[in-house]
Amino acid sequence: GRMKSPLKTASTATINLVKRAGLWFQIREQERLIDGQGKALEGIACPMTAHRITLARSNARRQLARLRAEYSATFPPGVRFVWTMA
Protein backbone atom coordinates (compact mmCIF):
# COMPACT_ATOMS: atom_id res chain seq x y z
CA GLY A 1 0.00 0.00 0.00
CA ARG A 2 0.90 3.65 -0.33
CA MET A 3 2.42 5.46 2.61
CA LYS A 4 0.49 8.37 4.08
CA SER A 5 2.11 11.76 3.72
CA PRO A 6 3.47 13.18 6.98
CA LEU A 7 1.16 16.19 6.61
CA LYS A 8 -1.94 13.98 6.24
CA THR A 9 -0.86 11.90 9.25
CA ALA A 10 -0.29 15.06 11.32
CA SER A 11 -3.64 16.59 10.35
CA THR A 12 -5.45 13.33 11.13
CA ALA A 13 -3.73 13.23 14.54
CA THR A 14 -4.72 16.86 15.20
CA ILE A 15 -8.34 16.22 14.22
CA ASN A 16 -8.37 13.15 16.48
CA LEU A 17 -6.91 15.16 19.37
CA VAL A 18 -9.53 17.91 18.99
CA LYS A 19 -12.30 15.31 18.75
CA ARG A 20 -10.97 13.56 21.87
CA ALA A 21 -10.83 16.83 23.81
CA GLY A 22 -14.45 17.63 22.89
CA LEU A 23 -15.62 14.15 23.84
CA TRP A 24 -13.63 14.24 27.11
CA PHE A 25 -15.36 17.50 28.04
CA GLN A 26 -18.79 16.02 27.21
CA ILE A 27 -18.00 12.87 29.24
CA ARG A 28 -17.05 14.97 32.28
CA GLU A 29 -20.22 17.06 31.92
CA GLN A 30 -22.39 13.91 31.79
CA GLU A 31 -20.63 12.55 34.88
CA ARG A 32 -21.32 15.82 36.73
CA LEU A 33 -24.96 15.75 35.60
CA ILE A 34 -25.44 12.15 36.81
CA ASP A 35 -23.76 13.00 40.12
CA GLY A 36 -26.04 16.03 40.56
CA GLN A 37 -29.11 13.96 39.75
CA GLY A 38 -28.06 11.43 42.40
CA LYS A 39 -27.67 14.18 44.98
CA ALA A 40 -31.04 15.68 44.01
CA LEU A 41 -32.73 12.29 44.45
CA GLU A 42 -31.59 12.13 48.07
CA GLY A 43 -33.83 15.01 49.08
CA ILE A 44 -36.93 14.20 47.01
CA ALA A 45 -40.07 13.04 48.79
CA CYS A 46 -42.47 13.17 45.81
CA PRO A 47 -42.54 9.81 43.99
CA MET A 48 -43.37 11.41 40.59
CA THR A 49 -40.45 13.82 40.82
CA ALA A 50 -38.14 11.02 41.96
CA HIS A 51 -39.30 8.91 39.01
CA ARG A 52 -38.64 11.75 36.54
CA ILE A 53 -35.13 12.27 37.93
CA THR A 54 -34.48 8.51 37.79
CA LEU A 55 -35.57 8.42 34.11
CA ALA A 56 -33.41 11.45 33.30
CA ARG A 57 -30.49 9.82 35.08
CA SER A 58 -30.98 6.62 33.09
CA ASN A 59 -30.93 8.63 29.84
CA ALA A 60 -27.81 10.50 30.99
CA ARG A 61 -26.07 7.18 31.71
CA ARG A 62 -26.96 5.91 28.23
CA GLN A 63 -25.58 9.12 26.72
CA LEU A 64 -22.43 8.75 28.83
CA ALA A 65 -21.91 5.18 27.56
CA ARG A 66 -22.26 6.42 23.96
CA LEU A 67 -19.75 9.23 24.53
CA ARG A 68 -17.27 6.86 26.18
CA ALA A 69 -17.53 4.45 23.24
CA GLU A 70 -17.01 7.31 20.79
CA TYR A 71 -13.98 8.49 22.80
CA SER A 72 -12.48 4.99 22.90
CA ALA A 73 -12.96 4.67 19.13
CA THR A 74 -10.54 7.59 18.56
CA PHE A 75 -7.68 5.37 19.77
CA PRO A 76 -5.96 2.58 17.85
CA PRO A 77 -7.43 -0.94 18.15
CA GLY A 78 -6.25 -2.68 21.29
CA VAL A 79 -6.15 0.46 23.46
CA ARG A 80 -8.52 -0.19 26.34
CA PHE A 81 -10.14 2.04 28.97
CA VAL A 82 -11.60 1.04 32.29
CA TRP A 83 -14.37 3.49 33.17
CA THR A 84 -15.82 3.89 36.62
CA MET A 85 -19.55 3.42 37.15
CA ALA A 86 -21.51 6.66 37.01
PDB file of C-alpha atoms in Angstrom, residues 5-86:
ATOM      1  CA  SER A   5       2.105  11.756   3.715  1.00  0.00           C
ATOM      2  CA  PRO A   6       3.473  13.180   6.978  1.00  0.00           C
ATOM      3  CA  LEU A   7       1.157  16.190   6.606  1.00  0.00           C
ATOM      4  CA  LYS A   8      -1.940  13.980   6.238  1.00  0.00           C
ATOM      5  CA  THR A   9      -0.856  11.900   9.246  1.00  0.00           C
ATOM      6  CA  ALA A  10      -0.291  15.058  11.321  1.00  0.00           C
ATOM      7  CA  SER A  11      -3.636  16.587  10.349  1.00  0.00           C
ATOM      8  CA  THR A  12      -5.455  13.327  11.131  1.00  0.00           C
ATOM      9  CA  ALA A  13      -3.728  13.226  14.539  1.00  0.00           C
ATOM     10  CA  THR A  14      -4.718  16.855  15.199  1.00  0.00           C
ATOM     11  CA  ILE A  15      -8.344  16.217  14.222  1.00  0.00           C
ATOM     12  CA  ASN A  16      -8.368  13.151  16.484  1.00  0.00           C
ATOM     13  CA  LEU A  17      -6.907  15.161  19.365  1.00  0.00           C
ATOM     14  CA  VAL A  18      -9.525  17.914  18.991  1.00  0.00           C
ATOM     15  CA  LYS A  19     -12.296  15.305  18.751  1.00  0.00           C
ATOM     16  CA  ARG A  20     -10.966  13.559  21.871  1.00  0.00           C
ATOM     17  CA  ALA A  21     -10.830  16.828  23.810  1.00  0.00           C
ATOM     18  CA  GLY A  22     -14.447  17.627  22.894  1.00  0.00           C
ATOM     19  CA  LEU A  23     -15.616  14.146  23.842  1.00  0.00           C
ATOM     20  CA  TRP A  24     -13.626  14.236  27.106  1.00  0.00           C
ATOM     21  CA  PHE A  25     -15.361  17.500  28.036  1.00  0.00           C
ATOM     22  CA  GLN A  26     -18.792  16.021  27.213  1.00  0.00           C
ATOM     23  CA  ILE A  27     -17.997  12.870  29.236  1.00  0.00           C
ATOM     24  CA  ARG A  28     -17.048  14.970  32.282  1.00  0.00           C
ATOM     25  CA  GLU A  29     -20.220  17.055  31.921  1.00  0.00           C
ATOM     26  CA  GLN A  30     -22.388  13.913  31.790  1.00  0.00           C
ATOM     27  CA  GLU A  31     -20.635  12.548  34.882  1.00  0.00           C
ATOM     28  CA  ARG A  32     -21.321  15.815  36.727  1.00  0.00           C
ATOM     29  CA  LEU A  33     -24.958  15.749  35.600  1.00  0.00           C
ATOM     30  CA  ILE A  34     -25.440  12.152  36.809  1.00  0.00           C
ATOM     31  CA  ASP A  35     -23.763  13.002  40.121  1.00  0.00           C
ATOM     32  CA  GLY A  36     -26.044  16.029  40.562  1.00  0.00           C
ATOM     33  CA  GLN A  37     -29.107  13.963  39.747  1.00  0.00           C
ATOM     34  CA  GLY A  38     -28.065  11.434  42.397  1.00  0.00           C
ATOM     35  CA  LYS A  39     -27.670  14.178  44.984  1.00  0.00           C
ATOM     36  CA  ALA A  40     -31.036  15.677  44.009  1.00  0.00           C
ATOM     37  CA  LEU A  41     -32.732  12.289  44.446  1.00  0.00           C
ATOM     38  CA  GLU A  42     -31.590  12.129  48.074  1.00  0.00           C
ATOM     39  CA  GLY A  43     -33.832  15.012  49.078  1.00  0.00           C
ATOM     40  CA  ILE A  44     -36.927  14.203  47.009  1.00  0.00           C
ATOM     41  CA  ALA A  45     -40.067  13.044  48.794  1.00  0.00           C
ATOM     42  CA  CYS A  46     -42.469  13.171  45.813  1.00  0.00           C
ATOM     43  CA  PRO A  47     -42.544   9.810  43.988  1.00  0.00           C
ATOM     44  CA  MET A  48     -43.369  11.409  40.593  1.00  0.00           C
ATOM     45  CA  THR A  49     -40.453  13.821  40.820  1.00  0.00           C
ATOM     46  CA  ALA A  50     -38.136  11.016  41.961  1.00  0.00           C
ATOM     47  CA  HIS A  51     -39.302   8.910  39.006  1.00  0.00           C
ATOM     48  CA  ARG A  52     -38.639  11.749  36.545  1.00  0.00           C
ATOM     49  CA  ILE A  53     -35.132  12.270  37.932  1.00  0.00           C
ATOM     50  CA  THR A  54     -34.485   8.507  37.788  1.00  0.00           C
ATOM     51  CA  LEU A  55     -35.567   8.420  34.111  1.00  0.00           C
ATOM     52  CA  ALA A  56     -33.414  11.450  33.297  1.00  0.00           C
ATOM     53  CA  ARG A  57     -30.486   9.822  35.082  1.00  0.00           C
ATOM     54  CA  SER A  58     -30.980   6.619  33.092  1.00  0.00           C
ATOM     55  CA  ASN A  59     -30.932   8.634  29.844  1.00  0.00           C
ATOM     56  CA  ALA A  60     -27.812  10.500  30.991  1.00  0.00           C
ATOM     57  CA  ARG A  61     -26.069   7.179  31.711  1.00  0.00           C
ATOM     58  CA  ARG A  62     -26.956   5.906  28.234  1.00  0.00           C
ATOM     59  CA  GLN A  63     -25.582   9.120  26.719  1.00  0.00           C
ATOM     60  CA  LEU A  64     -22.427   8.746  28.834  1.00  0.00           C
ATOM     61  CA  ALA A  65     -21.908   5.180  27.560  1.00  0.00           C
ATOM     62  CA  ARG A  66     -22.264   6.424  23.959  1.00  0.00           C
ATOM     63  CA  LEU A  67     -19.749   9.234  24.527  1.00  0.00           C
ATOM     64  CA  ARG A  68     -17.266   6.861  26.182  1.00  0.00           C
ATOM     65  CA  ALA A  69     -17.532   4.450  23.244  1.00  0.00           C
ATOM     66  CA  GLU A  70     -17.009   7.307  20.794  1.00  0.00           C
ATOM     67  CA  TYR A  71     -13.976   8.492  22.796  1.00  0.00           C
ATOM     68  CA  SER A  72     -12.482   4.987  22.902  1.00  0.00           C
ATOM     69  CA  ALA A  73     -12.963   4.670  19.129  1.00  0.00           C
ATOM     70  CA  THR A  74     -10.544   7.592  18.561  1.00  0.00           C
ATOM     71  CA  PHE A  75      -7.678   5.374  19.771  1.00  0.00           C
ATOM     72  CA  PRO A  76      -5.964   2.579  17.851  1.00  0.00           C
ATOM     73  CA  PRO A  77      -7.433  -0.936  18.150  1.00  0.00           C
ATOM     74  CA  GLY A  78      -6.248  -2.677  21.294  1.00  0.00           C
ATOM     75  CA  VAL A  79      -6.149   0.457  23.455  1.00  0.00           C
ATOM     76  CA  ARG A  80      -8.519  -0.188  26.344  1.00  0.00           C
ATOM     77  CA  PHE A  81     -10.143   2.044  28.967  1.00  0.00           C
ATOM     78  CA  VAL A  82     -11.602   1.036  32.292  1.00  0.00           C
ATOM     79  CA  TRP A  83     -14.372   3.486  33.167  1.00  0.00           C
ATOM     80  CA  THR A  84     -15.816   3.891  36.625  1.00  0.00           C
ATOM     81  CA  MET A  85     -19.547   3.422  37.150  1.00  0.00           C
ATOM     82  CA  ALA A  86     -21.515   6.657  37.015  1.00  0.00           C
TER      83      ALA A  86
END
